[in-house]
Amino acid sequence: MLLTASSLNLSKLFPFLSPSPSRSISKAAKARRELAKIPPPPPPKPSYFDKSTFSEKPFFKQELLHQSTKPGSSARITKITTPHGSFLTPSFVAVATNGALKGLTIKGARESNQDLIFCNSYHLLLQPGPEIIKGAGGLHEFMGMKEEDGTLGPLITDSGGFQVFSLKYGTVYEDLKTENRDGSFNSELDKTKEKGELKRAVQKQKKPSDPSGRRKNPVKVTEEGVIFTSYRDGKKVLLTPESTIKAQKDYGSDIIIPLDELPSYDTDLEELERSVEMTHRWEGRSLVEHYKNVKDQAIYGVIHGGVDKPLRSKSLKYLTSLPFDGFCIGGSLGGNRAEMVEMLKHVMSEYHTTEVTQFKRIKPLHLLGIADEASISETVSLGIDTYDSCFPTRLARHGTLLTRTGKLHIKSGKHSKSYGVPIDEECGCETCERYDRAYLNHLLKAREPVFYELATRHNLRYMNDYMAGLREKIMNNEI
């Protein structure tokens, strides 16, 4: 039998772990210290799972529509079908952090051709909480998605681990910070840097929080899970592989992601190995919890290993041996885009070999948290199916608009009299069809809230048009 936090029956071994209001988390911590003395169980082997779990699920499937014949390319066009709709890949996934796209309604997102949407479990866990979302009938109902008006569509949720480990390192940058919010550069040196959305956990220097000069870490990692402090009420929260899966069951999302650890970019090899092993145990426990009640949800495993190729290979080999319905590439991929592309070439080559020799079919591959144009253009030929990021919506809020001729910083005075000139002549979004640059320049300078809607609507439409263009090139074997 697989040893997990639940199968060990921790409440009997250590009464302080029982879910009683009278038990403080400090007392539970003492019991966890005792538990920590027990060597962690190995992650589950494939034989632990029923053979039926390895089969393609009737509610979730990926169909290959076209495989590029261009020499050296693994680019493909597929159709992924979920209980709440289907979508073509490669595709961009917009991020609705709190169950809402910042600055745009779900109807506006659909009008921008947005299909799959990503919601963050960490934020939803703290506000409003899984029980509230479950009471509404799940995230789709809670977010107002309706089949009759065309707003119903697939959702993917994560475990919350990325945000929790962001707290551990002080901050996590989702892109290389080479531009200011208004699009200007900090220095001449910055202009030479390669820009891209590369997740790097970095230590943010803060003032000491106590006389000893030591800064208290808001995150504690144990074999059981992660304890962190809620940014909303200051309470301690325990996040475990099982609890994140249960929360995502309440959300009712179409695709769910297990709990994983995010080591920093400069983590040494010994610590990185420890992290990968624990992540495998956590993902195994998550998978066990998932198959207790599948609820027509697909689950993706997260391939880790940082910037170490052997560890990436080890993680891929183990996780692809388990009955996950798809996979993500997570963790730090390098310090610049060149490192990222090199690592992705390594991972994707082994992944496609596994599809042929082991799966005997294709399975979706998602790149977590990276979706700027440059990174997509350099990696889409590797056969990555989906990319998520808050990149276009964040840019929109700060006045940077995406166009076929490059980024447009609409706050610049040169646009104040650009009468009759849309953001992008080739764009068919409502913003471009109805409003000109002069008006948008005015709205941003006047801080009118409607600007954020109009800018976000355009940037999402641009990204989805961009992905449609890539699919057309793949279909023509140009990529």
CSV table of C-alpha atoms in Angstrom, one decimal:
chain,number,residue,atom,x,y,z
A,1,MET,CA,0.0,0.0,0.0
A,2,LEU,CA,1.2,3.5,-0.8
A,3,LEU,CA,2.2,5.5,2.3
A,4,THR,CA,0.7,8.9,2.2
A,5,ALA,CA,-0.2,11.5,4.9
A,6,SER,CA,-3.6,10.0,4.9
A,7,SER,CA,-2.7,6.3,4.8
A,8,LEU,CA,-0.4,6.7,7.7
A,9,ASN,CA,-3.4,7.7,9.8
A,10,LEU,CA,-1.5,10.6,11.3
A,11,SER,CA,-4.4,11.5,13.7
A,12,LYS,CA,-3.9,8.3,15.5
A,13,LEU,CA,-0.1,8.4,15.5
A,14,PHE,CA,0.0,12.1,16.5
A,15,PRO,CA,-3.3,13.3,18.0
A,16,PHE,CA,-2.2,16.9,17.6
A,17,LEU,CA,-2.8,16.5,13.9
A,18,SER,CA,-6.5,15.9,14.4
A,19,PRO,CA,-8.7,18.6,12.9
A,20,SER,CA,-9.9,20.0,16.2
A,21,PRO,CA,-10.6,23.7,16.8
A,22,SER,CA,-8.8,23.4,20.1
A,23,ARG,CA,-5.6,22.3,18.5
A,24,SER,CA,-3.3,25.2,17.6
A,25,ILE,CA,-1.0,25.0,14.6
A,26,SER,CA,2.0,25.3,17.0
A,27,LYS,CA,1.0,22.0,18.7
A,28,ALA,CA,0.5,20.4,15.4
A,29,ALA,CA,3.9,21.5,14.4
A,30,LYS,CA,5.4,19.5,17.3
A,31,ALA,CA,3.7,16.4,16.0
A,32,ARG,CA,5.0,17.1,12.5
A,33,ARG,CA,8.6,17.3,13.9
A,34,GLU,CA,8.1,13.8,15.2
A,35,LEU,CA,6.7,12.7,11.9
A,36,ALA,CA,9.7,14.3,10.1
A,37,LYS,CA,11.9,11.7,11.9
A,38,ILE,CA,10.2,9.0,9.8
A,39,PRO,CA,11.9,8.5,6.4
A,40,PRO,CA,9.6,9.6,3.7
A,41,PRO,CA,7.9,6.8,1.7
A,42,PRO,CA,9.0,6.4,-1.9
A,43,PRO,CA,6.7,7.8,-4.6
A,44,PRO,CA,4.1,5.4,-6.0
A,45,LYS,CA,5.1,3.0,-8.8
A,46,PRO,CA,3.0,2.7,-12.0
A,47,SER,CA,1.8,-0.7,-10.7
A,48,TYR,CA,0.0,1.0,-7.8
A,49,PHE,CA,-2.6,2.4,-10.2
A,50,ASP,CA,-5.4,0.5,-11.9
A,51,LYS,CA,-4.7,-0.3,-15.6
A,52,SER,CA,-7.9,1.6,-16.6
A,53,THR,CA,-6.4,4.9,-15.3
A,54,PHE,CA,-3.8,4.8,-18.1
A,55,SER,CA,-6.4,4.8,-20.9
A,56,GLU,CA,-7.6,7.9,-22.7
A,57,LYS,CA,-10.6,9.3,-20.8
A,58,PRO,CA,-13.9,9.7,-22.6
A,59,PHE,CA,-14.3,13.2,-21.3
A,60,PHE,CA,-10.8,14.4,-22.2
A,61,LYS,CA,-8.9,13.7,-25.4
A,62,GLN,CA,-6.4,15.2,-27.7
A,63,GLU,CA,-6.7,14.7,-31.5
A,64,LEU,CA,-3.8,15.2,-33.8
A,65,LEU,CA,-5.0,17.3,-36.8
A,66,HIS,CA,-1.7,18.0,-38.5
A,67,GLN,CA,2.0,17.2,-37.8
A,68,SER,CA,4.4,19.6,-39.5
A,69,THR,CA,6.6,17.9,-42.2
A,70,LYS,CA,9.2,20.7,-42.0
A,71,PRO,CA,12.6,19.0,-41.3
A,72,GLY,CA,13.6,19.3,-37.7
A,73,SER,CA,10.1,20.5,-36.6
A,74,SER,CA,7.9,18.8,-34.0
A,75,ALA,CA,5.2,21.5,-34.4
A,76,ARG,CA,1.6,20.1,-34.5
A,77,ILE,CA,-2.0,21.2,-34.6
A,78,THR,CA,-4.3,19.4,-32.2
A,79,LYS,CA,-7.8,19.6,-30.9
A,80,ILE,CA,-8.3,19.2,-27.1
A,81,THR,CA,-11.8,18.3,-26.0
A,82,THR,CA,-13.0,18.9,-22.4
A,83,PRO,CA,-16.4,18.6,-20.7
A,84,HIS,CA,-16.9,22.4,-21.1
A,85,GLY,CA,-15.7,22.8,-24.7
A,86,SER,CA,-12.8,22.2,-27.1
A,87,PHE,CA,-9.9,24.3,-28.4
A,88,LEU,CA,-7.2,24.1,-31.0
A,89,THR,CA,-3.5,24.1,-30.1
A,90,PRO,CA,-1.0,25.5,-30.1
A,91,SER,CA,-2.9,28.1,-28.1
A,92,PHE,CA,-2.5,30.9,-25.6
A,93,VAL,CA,-4.1,30.6,-22.1
A,94,ALA,CA,-5.2,33.8,-20.4
A,95,VAL,CA,-4.8,34.0,-16.6
A,96,ALA,CA,-7.8,34.9,-14.5
A,97,THR,CA,-6.0,35.0,-11.2
A,98,ASN,CA,-9.0,35.5,-8.9
A,99,GLY,CA,-11.5,33.8,-11.2
A,100,ALA,CA,-11.6,37.0,-13.3
A,101,LEU,CA,-9.6,38.5,-16.1
A,102,LYS,CA,-8.3,41.9,-14.9
A,103,GLY,CA,-10.2,44.6,-16.8
A,104,LEU,CA,-12.4,42.3,-18.9
A,105,THR,CA,-15.6,40.2,-18.5
A,106,ILE,CA,-15.8,36.6,-19.5
A,107,LYS,CA,-18.0,37.7,-22.4
A,108,GLY,CA,-15.3,40.1,-23.5
A,109,ALA,CA,-12.7,37.4,-23.3
A,110,ARG,CA,-14.8,35.1,-25.6
A,111,GLU,CA,-15.3,37.9,-28.0
A,112,SER,CA,-11.5,38.2,-28.1
A,113,ASN,CA,-11.4,34.5,-29.1
A,114,GLN,CA,-10.1,33.3,-25.8
A,115,ASP,CA,-10.8,29.6,-25.2
A,116,LEU,CA,-8.9,28.1,-22.3
A,117,ILE,CA,-8.5,30.2,-19.1
A,118,PHE,CA,-6.2,29.7,-16.2
A,119,CYS,CA,-7.3,30.4,-12.6
A,120,ASN,CA,-5.0,30.4,-9.5
A,121,SER,CA,-5.9,28.1,-6.6
A,122,TYR,CA,-3.8,30.0,-4.1
A,123,HIS,CA,-5.8,33.2,-4.4
A,124,LEU,CA,-9.2,31.3,-4.7
A,125,LEU,CA,-8.3,29.2,-1.6
A,126,LEU,CA,-7.9,32.4,0.5
A,127,GLN,CA,-10.8,34.3,-1.1
A,128,PRO,CA,-13.6,33.3,-1.4
A,129,GLY,CA,-12.6,29.7,-0.5
A,130,PRO,CA,-13.4,26.4,-2.1
A,131,GLU,CA,-16.7,25.9,-0.1
A,132,ILE,CA,-18.1,29.2,-1.5
A,133,ILE,CA,-17.2,28.2,-5.1
A,134,LYS,CA,-18.6,24.7,-4.6
A,135,GLY,CA,-21.8,26.2,-3.3
A,136,ALA,CA,-22.2,28.2,-6.5
A,137,GLY,CA,-21.9,25.1,-8.5
A,138,GLY,CA,-18.2,25.3,-9.4
A,139,LEU,CA,-16.0,27.9,-11.0
A,140,HIS,CA,-17.9,27.9,-14.3
A,141,GLU,CA,-21.1,28.9,-12.7
A,142,PHE,CA,-19.4,31.2,-10.2
A,143,MET,CA,-17.7,33.1,-13.1
A,144,GLY,CA,-21.0,33.4,-15.0
A,145,MET,CA,-20.1,31.1,-17.9
A,146,LYS,CA,-23.2,30.0,-19.8
A,147,GLU,CA,-23.6,27.8,-22.8
A,148,GLU,CA,-26.6,29.8,-24.2
A,149,ASP,CA,-24.6,33.0,-24.6
A,150,GLY,CA,-21.4,31.4,-25.8
A,151,THR,CA,-19.3,32.2,-22.7
A,152,LEU,CA,-19.0,28.6,-21.5
A,153,GLY,CA,-15.5,27.2,-21.9
A,154,PRO,CA,-12.7,25.1,-20.4
A,155,LEU,CA,-10.8,26.1,-17.3
A,156,ILE,CA,-7.5,25.0,-15.9
A,157,THR,CA,-6.5,25.5,-12.2
A,158,ASP,CA,-3.1,25.1,-10.5
A,159,SER,CA,-2.3,23.8,-7.1
A,160,GLY,CA,-1.3,27.2,-5.6
A,161,GLY,CA,2.3,26.0,-5.1
A,162,PHE,CA,3.8,28.7,-7.5
A,163,GLN,CA,2.4,31.5,-5.5
A,164,VAL,CA,3.2,29.9,-2.1
A,165,PHE,CA,6.9,29.5,-3.1
A,166,SER,CA,6.9,33.0,-4.4
A,167,LEU,CA,6.5,34.0,-0.7
A,168,LYS,CA,9.4,31.8,0.3
A,169,TYR,CA,11.8,33.6,-2.0
A,170,GLY,CA,10.4,37.1,-1.4
A,171,THR,CA,9.2,37.5,-5.0
A,172,VAL,CA,9.1,35.6,-8.3
A,173,TYR,CA,9.6,37.4,-11.5
A,174,GLU,CA,7.6,36.1,-14.4
A,175,ASP,CA,9.7,38.0,-16.9
A,176,LEU,CA,13.1,39.5,-17.2
A,177,LYS,CA,12.7,43.0,-15.8
A,178,THR,CA,14.2,44.9,-18.6
A,179,GLU,CA,11.4,47.4,-19.2
A,180,ASN,CA,9.6,49.9,-17.0
A,181,ARG,CA,5.8,49.8,-16.8
A,182,ASP,CA,5.6,52.5,-19.4
A,183,GLY,CA,7.8,50.5,-21.7
A,184,SER,CA,10.9,52.6,-21.3
A,185,PHE,CA,14.3,51.1,-20.6
A,186,ASN,CA,16.2,51.6,-17.4
A,187,SER,CA,19.6,52.0,-19.1
A,188,GLU,CA,21.5,51.4,-22.3
A,189,LEU,CA,22.7,48.1,-20.9
A,190,ASP,CA,19.1,46.9,-20.5
A,191,LYS,CA,18.5,47.4,-24.2
A,192,THR,CA,21.0,44.6,-25.0
A,193,LYS,CA,19.4,42.1,-22.7
A,194,GLU,CA,17.3,39.3,-24.1
A,195,LYS,CA,13.7,39.8,-22.9
A,196,GLY,CA,11.3,37.0,-22.2
A,197,GLU,CA,9.0,35.5,-19.6
A,198,LEU,CA,11.4,33.3,-17.7
A,199,LYS,CA,10.3,32.3,-14.3
A,200,ARG,CA,13.1,32.9,-11.8
A,201,ALA,CA,12.7,32.7,-8.1
A,202,VAL,CA,15.0,35.3,-6.6
A,203,GLN,CA,15.7,36.5,-3.1
A,204,LYS,CA,14.3,39.9,-2.5
A,205,GLN,CA,16.3,41.9,0.1
A,206,LYS,CA,14.2,43.2,2.9
A,207,LYS,CA,14.8,44.9,6.1
A,208,PRO,CA,15.4,42.5,9.0
A,209,SER,CA,12.1,41.8,10.9
A,210,ASP,CA,13.8,41.2,14.3
A,211,PRO,CA,16.7,42.5,16.3
A,212,SER,CA,18.9,39.5,15.5
A,213,GLY,CA,18.9,40.6,11.8
A,214,ARG,CA,17.1,37.5,10.6
A,215,ARG,CA,14.1,37.7,8.4
A,216,LYS,CA,11.3,35.3,9.2
A,217,ASN,CA,10.4,33.0,6.4
A,218,PRO,CA,6.6,33.1,5.7
A,219,VAL,CA,6.8,29.5,4.3
A,220,LYS,CA,7.7,26.2,5.9
A,221,VAL,CA,8.1,23.1,3.8
A,222,THR,CA,7.6,19.7,5.2
A,223,GLU,CA,7.0,16.2,3.8
A,224,GLU,CA,3.3,16.7,4.6
A,225,GLY,CA,3.0,19.9,2.6
A,226,VAL,CA,3.6,23.7,2.9
A,227,ILE,CA,2.6,26.0,5.8
A,228,PHE,CA,2.2,29.6,4.8
A,229,THR,CA,0.8,32.8,6.2
A,230,SER,CA,-2.4,34.1,4.5
A,231,TYR,CA,-1.8,37.6,3.1
A,232,ARG,CA,-5.5,38.3,3.8
A,233,ASP,CA,-5.9,37.6,7.5
A,234,GLY,CA,-2.4,36.5,8.7
A,235,LYS,CA,-3.6,33.0,9.6
A,236,LYS,CA,-1.5,30.0,9.0
A,237,VAL,CA,-2.6,27.7,6.2
A,238,LEU,CA,-1.5,24.2,5.5
A,239,LEU,CA,-1.4,23.2,1.8
A,240,THR,CA,-0.9,19.5,1.1
A,241,PRO,CA,-1.0,17.5,-2.1
A,242,GLU,CA,-4.4,16.1,-1.0
A,243,SER,CA,-5.9,19.4,0.1
A,244,THR,CA,-5.1,21.1,-3.2
A,245,ILE,CA,-6.7,18.3,-5.2
A,246,LYS,CA,-9.8,18.4,-3.0
A,247,ALA,CA,-10.0,22.2,-3.5
A,248,GLN,CA,-9.8,21.8,-7.3
A,249,LYS,CA,-12.5,19.2,-7.1
A,250,ASP,CA,-14.7,21.8,-5.5
A,251,TYR,CA,-13.7,24.3,-8.3
A,252,GLY,CA,-14.8,21.8,-11.0
A,253,SER,CA,-12.1,23.0,-13.4
A,254,ASP,CA,-11.5,20.9,-16.5
A,255,ILE,CA,-7.8,20.5,-16.0
A,256,ILE,CA,-6.1,20.4,-12.6
A,257,ILE,CA,-2.5,20.5,-11.5
A,258,PRO,CA,-0.8,18.8,-8.5
A,259,LEU,CA,1.2,20.4,-5.8
A,260,ASP,CA,4.9,20.9,-6.6
A,261,GLU,CA,7.9,22.7,-5.1
A,262,LEU,CA,9.5,25.6,-6.8
A,263,PRO,CA,13.3,25.8,-6.1
A,264,SER,CA,15.1,29.0,-6.9
A,265,TYR,CA,17.2,29.4,-10.0
A,266,ASP,CA,20.5,29.2,-8.2
A,267,THR,CA,19.6,26.1,-6.0
A,268,ASP,CA,22.6,23.8,-5.7
A,269,LEU,CA,22.4,20.3,-7.2
A,270,GLU,CA,21.9,18.4,-3.9
A,271,GLU,CA,19.0,20.6,-2.8
A,272,LEU,CA,17.5,20.4,-6.3
A,273,GLU,CA,17.6,16.6,-6.2
A,274,ARG,CA,15.9,16.7,-2.8
A,275,SER,CA,13.2,19.0,-4.2
A,276,VAL,CA,12.6,16.9,-7.3
A,277,GLU,CA,12.2,13.7,-5.2
A,278,MET,CA,9.8,15.4,-2.8
A,279,THR,CA,7.8,16.9,-5.7
A,280,HIS,CA,7.5,13.4,-7.2
A,281,ARG,CA,6.1,12.1,-3.8
A,282,TRP,CA,3.7,15.0,-3.7
A,283,GLU,CA,2.5,14.5,-7.3
A,284,GLY,CA,2.1,10.8,-6.6
A,285,ARG,CA,-0.1,11.6,-3.6
A,286,SER,CA,-2.0,14.1,-5.6
A,287,LEU,CA,-2.7,11.5,-8.3
A,288,VAL,CA,-3.9,9.0,-5.7
A,289,GLU,CA,-6.3,11.6,-4.3
A,290,HIS,CA,-7.5,12.5,-7.8
A,291,TYR,CA,-8.4,8.9,-8.7
A,292,LYS,CA,-10.6,8.6,-5.6
A,293,ASN,CA,-13.1,10.8,-7.4
A,294,VAL,CA,-12.2,11.8,-10.9
A,295,LYS,CA,-15.3,14.0,-11.5
A,296,ASP,CA,-14.6,14.3,-15.3
A,297,GLN,CA,-11.4,16.3,-14.6
A,298,ALA,CA,-8.1,15.7,-16.4
A,299,ILE,CA,-4.9,16.0,-14.3
A,300,TYR,CA,-1.5,17.2,-15.6
A,301,GLY,CA,1.8,16.1,-14.0
A,302,VAL,CA,4.5,18.8,-13.7
A,303,ILE,CA,8.0,18.0,-14.9
A,304,HIS,CA,10.8,19.5,-12.8
A,305,GLY,CA,14.5,19.4,-12.5
A,306,GLY,CA,15.5,23.1,-12.8
A,307,VAL,CA,18.4,23.8,-15.1
A,308,ASP,CA,19.9,20.3,-14.7
A,309,LYS,CA,19.2,18.1,-17.8
A,310,PRO,CA,19.7,14.7,-16.0
A,311,LEU,CA,17.2,15.7,-13.4
A,312,ARG,CA,14.8,16.9,-16.0
A,313,SER,CA,15.1,13.6,-17.7
A,314,LYS,CA,14.6,11.7,-14.5
A,315,SER,CA,11.5,13.7,-13.7
A,316,LEU,CA,10.1,13.2,-17.1
A,317,LYS,CA,10.8,9.4,-17.0
A,318,TYR,CA,9.1,9.0,-13.7
A,319,LEU,CA,6.0,11.2,-14.2
A,320,THR,CA,5.3,9.9,-17.7
A,321,SER,CA,5.1,6.4,-16.2
A,322,LEU,CA,2.1,7.4,-14.2
A,323,PRO,CA,-1.5,7.9,-15.4
A,324,PHE,CA,-1.5,11.6,-15.9
A,325,ASP,CA,-3.7,12.9,-18.7
A,326,GLY,CA,-1.2,15.5,-19.8
A,327,PHE,CA,2.0,17.3,-18.6
A,328,CYS,CA,3.4,20.7,-17.7
A,329,ILE,CA,6.9,21.9,-17.8
A,330,GLY,CA,7.5,23.8,-14.6
A,331,GLY,CA,10.2,25.4,-12.4
A,332,SER,CA,13.1,27.5,-13.5
A,333,LEU,CA,14.2,27.0,-17.0
A,334,GLY,CA,17.2,29.2,-17.1
A,335,GLY,CA,18.6,32.7,-16.7
A,336,ASN,CA,17.8,33.9,-20.2
A,337,ARG,CA,15.9,32.8,-23.2
A,338,ALA,CA,18.8,30.9,-24.8
A,339,GLU,CA,19.1,28.7,-21.7
A,340,MET,CA,15.3,28.2,-21.7
A,341,VAL,CA,15.2,27.1,-25.3
A,342,GLU,CA,18.1,24.8,-24.9
A,343,MET,CA,16.4,23.1,-21.9
A,344,LEU,CA,13.0,22.9,-23.7
A,345,LYS,CA,14.7,21.2,-26.7
A,346,HIS,CA,16.1,18.6,-24.4
A,347,VAL,CA,12.8,18.0,-22.6
A,348,MET,CA,10.6,18.0,-25.6
A,349,SER,CA,12.8,15.6,-27.6
A,350,GLU,CA,12.5,13.0,-24.8
A,351,TYR,CA,8.8,13.8,-24.4
A,352,HIS,CA,7.9,13.1,-28.0
A,353,THR,CA,9.9,9.9,-27.9
A,354,THR,CA,7.9,8.8,-24.9
A,355,GLU,CA,4.6,9.6,-26.7
A,356,VAL,CA,5.6,7.2,-29.5
A,357,THR,CA,7.2,4.4,-27.4
A,358,GLN,CA,5.2,4.5,-24.2
A,359,PHE,CA,1.9,6.3,-24.6
A,360,LYS,CA,1.2,5.1,-28.1
A,361,ARG,CA,-0.8,8.4,-28.5
A,362,ILE,CA,-0.2,12.0,-27.9
A,363,LYS,CA,-0.8,13.8,-24.6
A,364,PRO,CA,-1.0,17.6,-24.1
A,365,LEU,CA,2.1,19.5,-23.0
A,366,HIS,CA,1.7,22.8,-21.3
A,367,LEU,CA,4.5,25.4,-20.6
A,368,LEU,CA,3.7,27.0,-17.3
A,369,GLY,CA,3.9,30.7,-16.9
A,370,ILE,CA,5.7,31.6,-20.1
A,371,ALA,CA,3.8,33.1,-23.1
A,372,ASP,CA,5.5,36.2,-24.5
A,373,GLU,CA,5.7,36.3,-28.3
A,374,ALA,CA,9.5,35.8,-28.6
A,375,SER,CA,9.5,32.7,-26.3
A,376,ILE,CA,6.5,31.2,-28.2
A,377,SER,CA,8.0,31.8,-31.6
A,378,GLU,CA,11.3,30.1,-30.5
A,379,THR,CA,9.6,27.1,-28.9
A,380,VAL,CA,6.4,26.3,-30.9
A,381,SER,CA,8.4,24.2,-33.3
A,382,LEU,CA,9.2,21.9,-30.4
A,383,GLY,CA,5.6,20.7,-30.2
A,384,ILE,CA,4.4,22.6,-27.1
A,385,ASP,CA,0.6,22.7,-27.1
A,386,THR,CA,-0.4,25.5,-24.7
A,387,TYR,CA,1.2,28.5,-23.0
A,388,ASP,CA,-0.2,30.5,-20.1
A,389,SER,CA,0.7,34.0,-18.9
A,390,CYS,CA,-0.6,37.2,-17.4
A,391,PHE,CA,1.8,38.9,-19.9
A,392,PRO,CA,-0.8,40.6,-22.3
A,393,THR,CA,-3.3,41.6,-19.6
A,394,ARG,CA,-0.5,43.1,-17.4
A,395,LEU,CA,0.9,45.0,-20.3
A,396,ALA,CA,-2.5,46.4,-21.2
A,397,ARG,CA,-3.0,47.8,-17.7
A,398,HIS,CA,0.2,49.7,-18.0
A,399,GLY,CA,-0.5,51.1,-21.4
A,400,THR,CA,1.5,48.8,-23.6
A,401,LEU,CA,-0.4,47.4,-26.5
A,402,LEU,CA,0.6,44.6,-28.8
A,403,THR,CA,0.6,45.1,-32.5
A,404,ARG,CA,1.9,43.4,-35.6
A,405,THR,CA,4.7,46.0,-35.9
A,406,GLY,CA,5.8,45.8,-32.2
A,407,LYS,CA,4.8,47.1,-28.8
A,408,LEU,CA,2.9,50.4,-28.8
A,409,HIS,CA,3.2,52.6,-25.7
A,410,ILE,CA,-0.1,54.4,-26.0
A,411,LYS,CA,0.7,57.0,-23.2
A,412,SER,CA,3.3,58.6,-25.4
A,413,GLY,CA,2.5,62.2,-26.4
A,414,LYS,CA,3.0,61.3,-30.0
A,415,HIS,CA,-0.3,59.5,-30.0
A,416,SER,CA,-2.4,62.4,-28.5
A,417,LYS,CA,-3.4,63.6,-32.0
A,418,SER,CA,-3.4,60.2,-33.8
A,419,TYR,CA,-7.0,60.8,-35.0
A,420,GLY,CA,-8.6,57.9,-36.9
A,421,VAL,CA,-5.6,55.6,-36.3
A,422,PRO,CA,-6.4,52.3,-34.6
A,423,ILE,CA,-4.0,50.4,-32.4
A,424,ASP,CA,-3.4,47.9,-35.2
A,425,GLU,CA,-4.7,48.3,-38.8
A,426,GLU,CA,-5.1,44.5,-39.2
A,427,CYS,CA,-6.9,43.8,-35.9
A,428,GLY,CA,-10.6,43.1,-35.9
A,429,CYS,CA,-11.2,43.6,-32.2
A,430,GLU,CA,-13.9,46.1,-31.0
A,431,THR,CA,-11.3,48.4,-29.6
A,432,CYS,CA,-9.5,48.8,-33.0
A,433,GLU,CA,-12.8,49.0,-35.0
A,434,ARG,CA,-14.3,51.7,-32.8
A,435,TYR,CA,-11.6,53.8,-31.1
A,436,ASP,CA,-8.4,55.6,-32.3
A,437,ARG,CA,-5.1,56.1,-30.6
A,438,ALA,CA,-5.8,59.7,-29.7
A,439,TYR,CA,-8.8,58.6,-27.6
A,440,LEU,CA,-7.0,55.7,-25.9
A,441,ASN,CA,-4.1,58.1,-25.1
A,442,HIS,CA,-6.6,60.4,-23.4
A,443,LEU,CA,-8.3,57.6,-21.5
A,444,LEU,CA,-5.0,56.3,-20.0
A,445,LYS,CA,-3.8,59.8,-19.1
A,446,ALA,CA,-7.1,60.5,-17.4
A,447,ARG,CA,-7.0,57.1,-15.7
A,448,GLU,CA,-10.4,56.2,-16.9
A,449,PRO,CA,-11.2,52.6,-15.9
A,450,VAL,CA,-12.7,51.8,-19.4
A,451,PHE,CA,-9.2,52.0,-20.8
A,452,TYR,CA,-8.2,48.8,-19.0
A,453,GLU,CA,-11.1,47.0,-20.6
A,454,LEU,CA,-10.4,48.3,-24.1
A,455,ALA,CA,-6.7,47.6,-23.9
A,456,THR,CA,-7.1,44.1,-22.4
A,457,ARG,CA,-9.7,43.3,-25.0
A,458,HIS,CA,-7.2,44.2,-27.8
A,459,ASN,CA,-4.2,42.5,-26.3
A,460,LEU,CA,-6.0,39.2,-25.8
A,461,ARG,CA,-7.4,39.4,-29.4
A,462,TYR,CA,-3.9,40.1,-30.6
A,463,MET,CA,-2.4,37.0,-28.8
A,464,ASN,CA,-5.2,34.7,-30.1
A,465,ASP,CA,-4.7,36.1,-33.6
A,466,TYR,CA,-1.0,35.5,-33.2
A,467,MET,CA,-1.6,31.8,-32.2
A,468,ALA,CA,-4.0,31.4,-35.1
A,469,GLY,CA,-1.3,32.7,-37.4
A,470,LEU,CA,1.2,30.2,-36.0
A,471,ARG,CA,-1.3,27.3,-36.6
A,472,GLU,CA,-1.7,28.4,-40.2
A,473,LYS,CA,2.1,28.3,-40.7
A,474,ILE,CA,2.2,24.9,-39.1
A,475,MET,CA,-0.5,23.7,-41.4
A,476,ASN,CA,1.5,24.9,-44.3
A,477,ASN,CA,4.6,23.2,-42.9
A,478,GLU,CA,6.4,26.6,-42.6
A,479,ILE,CA,7.2,25.9,-38.9
